[in-house]
Structure formats: C-alpha cells, structure tokens
C-alpha positions as a LaTeX table, in Angstrom:
\begin{tabular}{lrrr}
\hline
Residue & $x$ (\AA) & $y$ (\AA) & $z$ (\AA) \\
\hline
Unk1 & 22.14 & 15.62 & $-42.82$ \\
Unk2 & 22.77 & 12.28 & $-40.82$ \\
Unk3 & 20.21 & 9.63 & $-40.79$ \\
Unk4 & 18.25 & 9.46 & $-37.62$ \\
Unk5 & 19.01 & 7.25 & $-34.56$ \\
Unk6 & 17.12 & 3.69 & $-34.73$ \\
Unk7 & 16.30 & 2.97 & $-30.96$ \\
Unk8 & 14.54 & $-0.67$ & $-29.64$ \\
Unk9 & 11.49 & $-0.50$ & $-28.28$ \\
Unk10 & 11.91 & $-1.92$ & $-24.56$ \\
Unk11 & 10.84 & 1.53 & $-22.05$ \\
Unk12 & 14.66 & 1.63 & $-21.13$ \\
Unk13 & 15.72 & 2.83 & $-24.98$ \\
Unk14 & 12.36 & 4.50 & $-24.80$ \\
Unk15 & 13.64 & 7.41 & $-21.73$ \\
Unk16 & 16.62 & 7.30 & $-23.19$ \\
Unk17 & 16.00 & 8.56 & $-26.33$ \\
Unk18 & 13.44 & 10.84 & $-24.90$ \\
Unk19 & 15.93 & 11.75 & $-21.79$ \\
Unk20 & 19.51 & 10.92 & $-23.07$ \\
Unk21 & 20.98 & 10.27 & $-19.57$ \\
Unk22 & 24.71 & 10.45 & $-20.79$ \\
Unk23 & 25.60 & 7.31 & $-19.13$ \\
Unk24 & 27.94 & 5.56 & $-21.46$ \\
Unk25 & 28.89 & 8.46 & $-23.62$ \\
Unk26 & 29.01 & 11.59 & $-21.39$ \\
Unk27 & 29.83 & 10.30 & $-18.08$ \\
Unk28 & 28.98 & 10.94 & $-14.86$ \\
Unk29 & 29.10 & 14.79 & $-15.54$ \\
Unk30 & 25.41 & 15.03 & $-17.53$ \\
Unk31 & 22.67 & 16.28 & $-15.18$ \\
Unk32 & 19.52 & 15.48 & $-15.28$ \\
Unk33 & 18.31 & 19.18 & $-16.21$ \\
Unk34 & 20.50 & 19.22 & $-18.50$ \\
Unk35 & 19.21 & 15.82 & $-20.22$ \\
Unk36 & 16.37 & 16.95 & $-20.35$ \\
Unk37 & 16.59 & 20.41 & $-21.80$ \\
Unk38 & 18.47 & 18.34 & $-24.18$ \\
Unk39 & 15.77 & 16.25 & $-24.74$ \\
Unk40 & 13.06 & 19.63 & $-25.13$ \\
Unk41 & 11.19 & 17.93 & $-21.32$ \\
Unk42 & 12.27 & 20.38 & $-18.14$ \\
Unk43 & 11.70 & 19.88 & $-14.74$ \\
Unk44 & 10.76 & 22.11 & $-11.72$ \\
Unk45 & 9.34 & 20.50 & $-8.16$ \\
Unk46 & 6.99 & 23.40 & $-8.07$ \\
Unk47 & 6.08 & 23.62 & $-11.63$ \\
Unk48 & 6.25 & 20.58 & $-12.99$ \\
Unk49 & 7.27 & 19.46 & $-16.41$ \\
Unk50 & 7.24 & 21.22 & $-19.60$ \\
Unk51 & 7.55 & 19.29 & $-23.09$ \\
Unk52 & 8.83 & 21.23 & $-25.58$ \\
Unk53 & 5.87 & 21.46 & $-29.10$ \\
Unk54 & 8.13 & 19.09 & $-31.05$ \\
Unk55 & 8.82 & 16.93 & $-28.47$ \\
Unk56 & 5.06 & 16.00 & $-27.62$ \\
Unk57 & 4.45 & 15.45 & $-31.15$ \\
Unk58 & 7.26 & 13.31 & $-30.56$ \\
Unk59 & 5.67 & 11.69 & $-27.92$ \\
Unk60 & 1.79 & 11.10 & $-28.99$ \\
Unk61 & 0.82 & 13.65 & $-26.38$ \\
Unk62 & $-2.52$ & 13.90 & $-26.31$ \\
Unk63 & $-4.35$ & 16.26 & $-23.49$ \\
Unk64 & $-7.95$ & 15.78 & $-22.62$ \\
Unk65 & $-11.14$ & 17.51 & $-20.33$ \\
Unk66 & $-12.51$ & 16.02 & $-17.14$ \\
Unk67 & $-15.88$ & 15.48 & $-18.19$ \\
Unk68 & $-19.03$ & 13.31 & $-15.56$ \\
Unk69 & $-20.81$ & 10.53 & $-17.42$ \\
Unk70 & $-22.20$ & 7.48 & $-16.44$ \\
Unk71 & $-20.13$ & 4.09 & $-15.06$ \\
Unk72 & $-21.75$ & 0.73 & $-16.39$ \\
Unk73 & $-18.88$ & $-0.68$ & $-13.89$ \\
Unk74 & $-17.22$ & $-3.23$ & $-11.83$ \\
Unk75 & $-15.59$ & $-3.39$ & $-8.36$ \\
Unk76 & $-12.21$ & $-5.23$ & $-8.97$ \\
Unk77 & $-9.93$ & $-6.74$ & $-6.33$ \\
Unk78 & $-7.06$ & $-9.16$ & $-5.32$ \\
Unk79 & $-8.44$ & $-12.17$ & $-2.53$ \\
Unk80 & $-6.48$ & $-15.09$ & $-0.89$ \\
Unk81 & $-8.22$ & $-18.24$ & 0.07 \\
Unk82 & $-7.26$ & $-19.13$ & 3.76 \\
Unk83 & $-9.93$ & $-21.96$ & 3.96 \\
Unk84 & $-10.04$ & $-24.08$ & 0.92 \\
Unk85 & $-13.69$ & $-25.77$ & 0.18 \\
Unk86 & $-12.10$ & $-29.51$ & 1.34 \\
Unk87 & $-10.85$ & $-28.48$ & 4.42 \\
Unk88 & $-12.98$ & $-29.68$ & 7.72 \\
Unk89 & $-15.14$ & $-27.06$ & 9.53 \\
Unk90 & $-15.15$ & $-27.80$ & 13.10 \\
Unk91 & $-18.41$ & $-26.53$ & 14.19 \\
Unk92 & $-19.78$ & $-29.31$ & 16.72 \\
Unk93 & $-18.54$ & $-32.26$ & 17.16 \\
Unk94 & $-19.03$ & $-34.29$ & 13.94 \\
Unk95 & $-16.32$ & $-32.50$ & 11.19 \\
Unk96 & $-18.63$ & $-32.01$ & 8.30 \\
Unk97 & $-16.82$ & $-30.81$ & 5.02 \\
Unk98 & $-17.37$ & $-27.45$ & 3.40 \\
Unk99 & $-18.12$ & $-26.01$ & $-0.75$ \\
Unk100 & $-17.81$ & $-23.22$ & 0.11 \\
Unk101 & $-14.02$ & $-21.45$ & $-0.27$ \\
Unk102 & $-13.25$ & $-18.97$ & 1.82 \\
Unk103 & $-10.81$ & $-15.34$ & 1.00 \\
Unk104 & $-9.55$ & $-12.01$ & 1.87 \\
Unk105 & $-8.99$ & $-8.67$ & 0.33 \\
Unk106 & $-7.96$ & $-5.70$ & 1.00 \\
Unk107 & $-9.81$ & $-2.25$ & $-0.80$ \\
Unk108 & $-9.69$ & 1.36 & 0.01 \\
Unk109 & $-12.43$ & 3.05 & 2.08 \\
Unk110 & $-13.75$ & 4.77 & $-0.69$ \\
Unk111 & $-14.43$ & 0.93 & $-2.70$ \\
Unk112 & $-15.46$ & $-0.68$ & 0.96 \\
Unk113 & $-18.63$ & 2.25 & 0.95 \\
Unk114 & $-20.08$ & $-0.10$ & $-2.19$ \\
Unk115 & $-20.12$ & $-3.22$ & $-0.53$ \\
Unk116 & $-23.15$ & $-4.86$ & 1.29 \\
Unk117 & $-23.30$ & $-8.13$ & 2.63 \\
Unk118 & $-24.71$ & $-10.50$ & 1.23 \\
Unk119 & $-23.81$ & $-8.73$ & $-2.18$ \\
Unk120 & $-24.14$ & $-10.78$ & $-4.77$ \\
Unk121 & $-19.97$ & $-11.34$ & $-6.80$ \\
Unk122 & $-17.86$ & $-13.05$ & $-9.63$ \\
Unk123 & $-14.57$ & $-14.83$ & $-8.65$ \\
Unk124 & $-11.83$ & $-15.84$ & $-10.94$ \\
Unk125 & $-8.87$ & $-17.58$ & $-10.28$ \\
Unk126 & $-6.78$ & $-18.93$ & $-13.15$ \\
Unk127 & $-7.34$ & $-21.40$ & $-15.50$ \\
Unk128 & $-10.96$ & $-21.68$ & $-14.30$ \\
Unk129 & $-14.42$ & $-20.76$ & $-14.95$ \\
Unk130 & $-16.11$ & $-17.94$ & $-12.59$ \\
Unk131 & $-17.42$ & $-18.66$ & $-9.78$ \\
Unk132 & $-20.00$ & $-17.68$ & $-7.89$ \\
Unk133 & $-19.30$ & $-15.82$ & $-4.44$ \\
Unk134 & $-20.91$ & $-13.71$ & $-1.91$ \\
Unk135 & $-19.68$ & $-10.76$ & $-0.04$ \\
Unk136 & $-19.34$ & $-12.36$ & 3.83 \\
Unk137 & $-18.00$ & $-9.13$ & 5.51 \\
Unk138 & $-16.39$ & $-5.24$ & 5.29 \\
Unk139 & $-14.29$ & $-4.95$ & 7.93 \\
Unk140 & $-13.38$ & $-1.43$ & 8.61 \\
Unk141 & $-10.96$ & $-0.20$ & 11.14 \\
Unk142 & $-12.44$ & 1.35 & 14.13 \\
Unk143 & $-11.91$ & 4.84 & 14.00 \\
Unk144 & $-9.15$ & 4.29 & 10.73 \\
Unk145 & $-11.11$ & 5.98 & 8.57 \\
Unk146 & $-9.22$ & 6.71 & 5.85 \\
Unk147 & $-7.44$ & 2.12 & 6.41 \\
Unk148 & $-7.47$ & 0.03 & 3.90 \\
Unk149 & $-10.95$ & $-2.07$ & 4.65 \\
Unk150 & $-11.11$ & $-6.90$ & 4.96 \\
Unk151 & $-13.73$ & $-7.70$ & 2.70 \\
Unk152 & $-13.95$ & $-11.19$ & 3.54 \\
Unk153 & $-15.90$ & $-13.55$ & $-0.14$ \\
Unk154 & $-17.67$ & $-16.73$ & 0.93 \\
Unk155 & $-17.15$ & $-19.17$ & $-2.31$ \\
Unk156 & $-19.07$ & $-22.22$ & $-3.98$ \\
Unk157 & $-16.81$ & $-24.22$ & $-4.75$ \\
Unk158 & $-18.28$ & $-27.95$ & $-5.25$ \\
Unk159 & $-15.98$ & $-29.35$ & $-7.02$ \\
Unk160 & $-12.48$ & $-27.89$ & $-4.82$ \\
Unk161 & $-11.17$ & $-26.36$ & $-6.82$ \\
Unk162 & $-9.02$ & $-23.18$ & $-5.09$ \\
Unk163 & $-6.53$ & $-24.63$ & $-2.36$ \\
Unk164 & $-5.46$ & $-22.57$ & 0.12 \\
Unk165 & $-3.04$ & $-19.82$ & $-0.73$ \\
Unk166 & $-4.67$ & $-19.95$ & $-3.79$ \\
Unk167 & $-5.46$ & $-15.38$ & $-5.45$ \\
Unk168 & $-8.50$ & $-14.78$ & $-7.05$ \\
Unk169 & $-10.13$ & $-11.87$ & $-8.65$ \\
Unk170 & $-13.58$ & $-11.01$ & $-7.12$ \\
Unk171 & $-16.24$ & $-9.19$ & $-9.65$ \\
Unk172 & $-18.22$ & $-6.90$ & $-7.87$ \\
Unk173 & $-20.93$ & $-5.71$ & $-10.38$ \\
Unk174 & $-22.55$ & $-1.90$ & $-9.83$ \\
Unk175 & $-24.93$ & $-0.58$ & $-11.71$ \\
Unk176 & $-25.08$ & 2.78 & $-11.54$ \\
Unk177 & $-27.76$ & 5.72 & $-12.82$ \\
Unk178 & $-25.76$ & 8.98 & $-11.71$ \\
Unk179 & $-22.66$ & 10.97 & $-13.68$ \\
Unk180 & $-19.51$ & 11.08 & $-11.89$ \\
Unk181 & $-16.14$ & 12.36 & $-12.98$ \\
Unk182 & $-14.07$ & 9.57 & $-14.68$ \\
Unk183 & $-10.99$ & 9.94 & $-16.11$ \\
Unk184 & $-9.91$ & 6.76 & $-19.08$ \\
Unk185 & $-8.30$ & 4.44 & $-17.59$ \\
Unk186 & $-5.30$ & 5.71 & $-19.64$ \\
Unk187 & $-4.78$ & 8.97 & $-17.80$ \\
Unk188 & $-4.64$ & 6.47 & $-14.64$ \\
Unk189 & $-0.83$ & 5.92 & $-13.53$ \\
Unk190 & $-1.34$ & 3.60 & $-10.46$ \\
Unk191 & 2.66 & 3.21 & $-8.20$ \\
Unk192 & 3.55 & 3.00 & $-5.23$ \\
Unk193 & 3.09 & 5.93 & $-3.86$ \\
Unk194 & $-0.75$ & 5.95 & $-4.61$ \\
Unk195 & $-3.06$ & 6.96 & $-8.08$ \\
Unk196 & $-2.27$ & 10.31 & $-10.26$ \\
Unk197 & $-2.51$ & 11.70 & $-12.82$ \\
Unk198 & $-0.14$ & 14.82 & $-15.27$ \\
Unk199 & $-3.25$ & 18.38 & $-15.53$ \\
Unk200 & $-2.66$ & 20.61 & $-17.20$ \\
Unk201 & $-1.17$ & 23.58 & $-14.97$ \\
Unk202 & $-0.63$ & 27.12 & $-18.03$ \\
Unk203 & 2.11 & 25.31 & $-19.99$ \\
Unk204 & 2.69 & 22.73 & $-17.65$ \\
Unk205 & 2.13 & 19.01 & $-16.19$ \\
Unk206 & 1.82 & 18.56 & $-13.17$ \\
Unk207 & 1.44 & 15.41 & $-11.14$ \\
Unk208 & $-1.39$ & 15.09 & $-8.71$ \\
Unk209 & $-2.98$ & 12.58 & $-6.19$ \\
Unk210 & $-6.49$ & 11.53 & $-6.63$ \\
Unk211 & $-8.82$ & 9.25 & $-5.37$ \\
Unk212 & $-10.62$ & 6.80 & $-7.10$ \\
Unk213 & $-14.15$ & 5.46 & $-7.02$ \\
Unk214 & $-15.18$ & 2.53 & $-9.20$ \\
Unk215 & $-13.49$ & 1.64 & $-12.76$ \\
Unk216 & $-14.08$ & $-0.35$ & $-16.08$ \\
Unk217 & $-11.85$ & $-1.83$ & $-18.57$ \\
Unk218 & $-12.26$ & 1.68 & $-20.01$ \\
Unk219 & $-13.21$ & 5.00 & $-17.16$ \\
Unk220 & $-12.30$ & 5.32 & $-14.15$ \\
Unk221 & $-14.21$ & 7.35 & $-11.29$ \\
Unk222 & $-12.45$ & 10.03 & $-9.92$ \\
Unk223 & $-13.80$ & 10.92 & $-5.66$ \\
Unk224 & $-11.65$ & 13.69 & $-5.14$ \\
Unk225 & $-8.64$ & 15.68 & $-7.25$ \\
Unk226 & $-10.58$ & 16.75 & $-9.76$ \\
Unk227 & $-13.43$ & 18.51 & $-10.90$ \\
Unk228 & $-15.47$ & 18.41 & $-14.19$ \\
Unk229 & $-13.00$ & 20.88 & $-16.69$ \\
Unk230 & $-10.23$ & 20.59 & $-15.91$ \\
Unk231 & $-7.59$ & 19.12 & $-18.65$ \\
Unk232 & $-5.46$ & 15.73 & $-18.38$ \\
Unk233 & $-2.65$ & 14.25 & $-20.38$ \\
Unk234 & $-4.45$ & 11.11 & $-21.26$ \\
Unk235 & $-1.55$ & 9.37 & $-23.21$ \\
Unk236 & 1.42 & 8.64 & $-22.66$ \\
Unk237 & 1.15 & 9.19 & $-19.09$ \\
Unk238 & 4.13 & 7.06 & $-18.02$ \\
Unk239 & 7.05 & 8.76 & $-20.65$ \\
Unk240 & 5.76 & 11.64 & $-18.70$ \\
Unk241 & 6.85 & 9.33 & $-15.10$ \\
Unk242 & 9.94 & 7.93 & $-15.94$ \\
Unk243 & 10.49 & 11.40 & $-17.24$ \\
Unk244 & 10.17 & 12.54 & $-13.90$ \\
Unk245 & 11.12 & 10.25 & $-12.70$ \\
Unk246 & 14.69 & 11.10 & $-14.51$ \\
Unk247 & 14.56 & 14.25 & $-12.84$ \\
Unk248 & 13.90 & 13.95 & $-9.39$ \\
Unk249 & 16.91 & 11.32 & $-9.02$ \\
Unk250 & 19.58 & 12.85 & $-10.30$ \\
Unk251 & 19.65 & 11.29 & $-14.27$ \\
Unk252 & 20.43 & 7.75 & $-12.58$ \\
Unk253 & 16.94 & 6.29 & $-13.46$ \\
Unk254 & 18.95 & 4.22 & $-16.68$ \\
Unk255 & 22.31 & 3.56 & $-15.03$ \\
Unk256 & 21.37 & 0.45 & $-13.40$ \\
Unk257 & 20.74 & $-0.84$ & $-17.08$ \\
Unk258 & 23.90 & 0.49 & $-18.99$ \\
\hline
\end{tabular}
C-alpha cells in the first residue's frame, strides 16, 4: 500500500486534502461535484452538505444539542474616535480643553436594545490599559427597525492617549439571570453575508442564518434561528464552509492559489 501524502497545514492545502480541485493534475475538466464526491463530501443547494462517516472522522466532525443556559457575558463592539480629548471644544467664546474623547460605533438592533444612555462601559485600544467610559447615545434609524444602530461613547481620557481616528474595543457588561438559547462560539460561522450555523437535517448539514444576542469568550446567545434541542455542528465549521464554497464556485475555490 502506498504511503499517504503529507500536506502542509495551510487553509488551501487543507481544502485540497478534503476537496481535491484537480487544478494542477486533472485540469479544468474536473468538476466540483466530482471532486467533492471523491473526497467524501457532496453538496446540494436544497439538502445541504453530506459527509461520509470516514471523512467526518478524519476532519473531527463534532455535533452537539442546542441548549438553554445563563450567559455571564459582555457585549463587545468596535468604535472609532472622532474627537480626541485634547481638542478644543468651542462651547463658549472661550474654547475649553476636554478630558473626554468621543467615539462612534455601529451594532445590530438586537444588541442595541441591551444598551441605555449613561451605561458604564470599558474601552481599550491597542497598547493601552482599559479606560472608563459611558454610553452617550443610542441612535436607531427612524422607521428602520432592522437597520444598524449608531452608538456614541464618551471616554475618560485624561492623558489624551486616543488620537482622532483610533479604533477602540468597547465592552459592555451584561448580567442576565435568565436562561437563553445558546451555542458554543466554535459553532458560529461569521461571513460578509451574516451569521450562520450548520444544523443537522437527517444525514445532511444545512447552513442556517441566525441572529445573535450576548456573546462571551465561550458561548453565544441566539435570539432567532434555533431552538433548544436542535442539533448543530460545533467543529470544524470553517471546513464545511470551504467545502460548500468549493461546490458553489464550480471547483474554483483554490484555483487562485496555484
């Protein structure tokens, strides 16, 4: 028996191992469907991905039940400083120097509903310690309930460490005592098209959109798209996503890497 090939652990090579595209050896004639079947993975737009048992074992496929639990969490989002603390504020005839920076960020409407004006938060920029801050305003768009919401943050910056244009991470502690539908963060697929999970449907795995609530380092609240008792893939989600892309793009997902 021939010894197995050794592949370097790059994303493209991992995909090549799972889904050989045939770019270098088989030419353009090999289709994505044939490559997927040969690797033990097939995709159908209606039924989703199917993975052979031996392939599932090889990639370490893990499935778990969706549960309800309490999440000790913090809402985190990025914001950009639009006014530095050392800028003069012309609020009267005599300009005054403020010790507070101002930053603006954008979050989803579900997360925005968890915030209130005056709420104490923590802000951190790269290379700095956490700074005390507060929510100054939550500004939803009138008549657009599903539109992104702008959040204004006032930051105590007595040493003027945050220059205009600096990006900061805003952390809002959320102390919830209720049990909520939640999933491991490893199960979450975040793309430019939105947030997704792979749900178990018979012998297939279907990518389903979800809406998120509170998030911490381990768990993510799901406010829409899943119910307790549903089964989902917890790992390796990115491998399944690459396999789906391989089929959707007609076998050209790794062509640019050659």
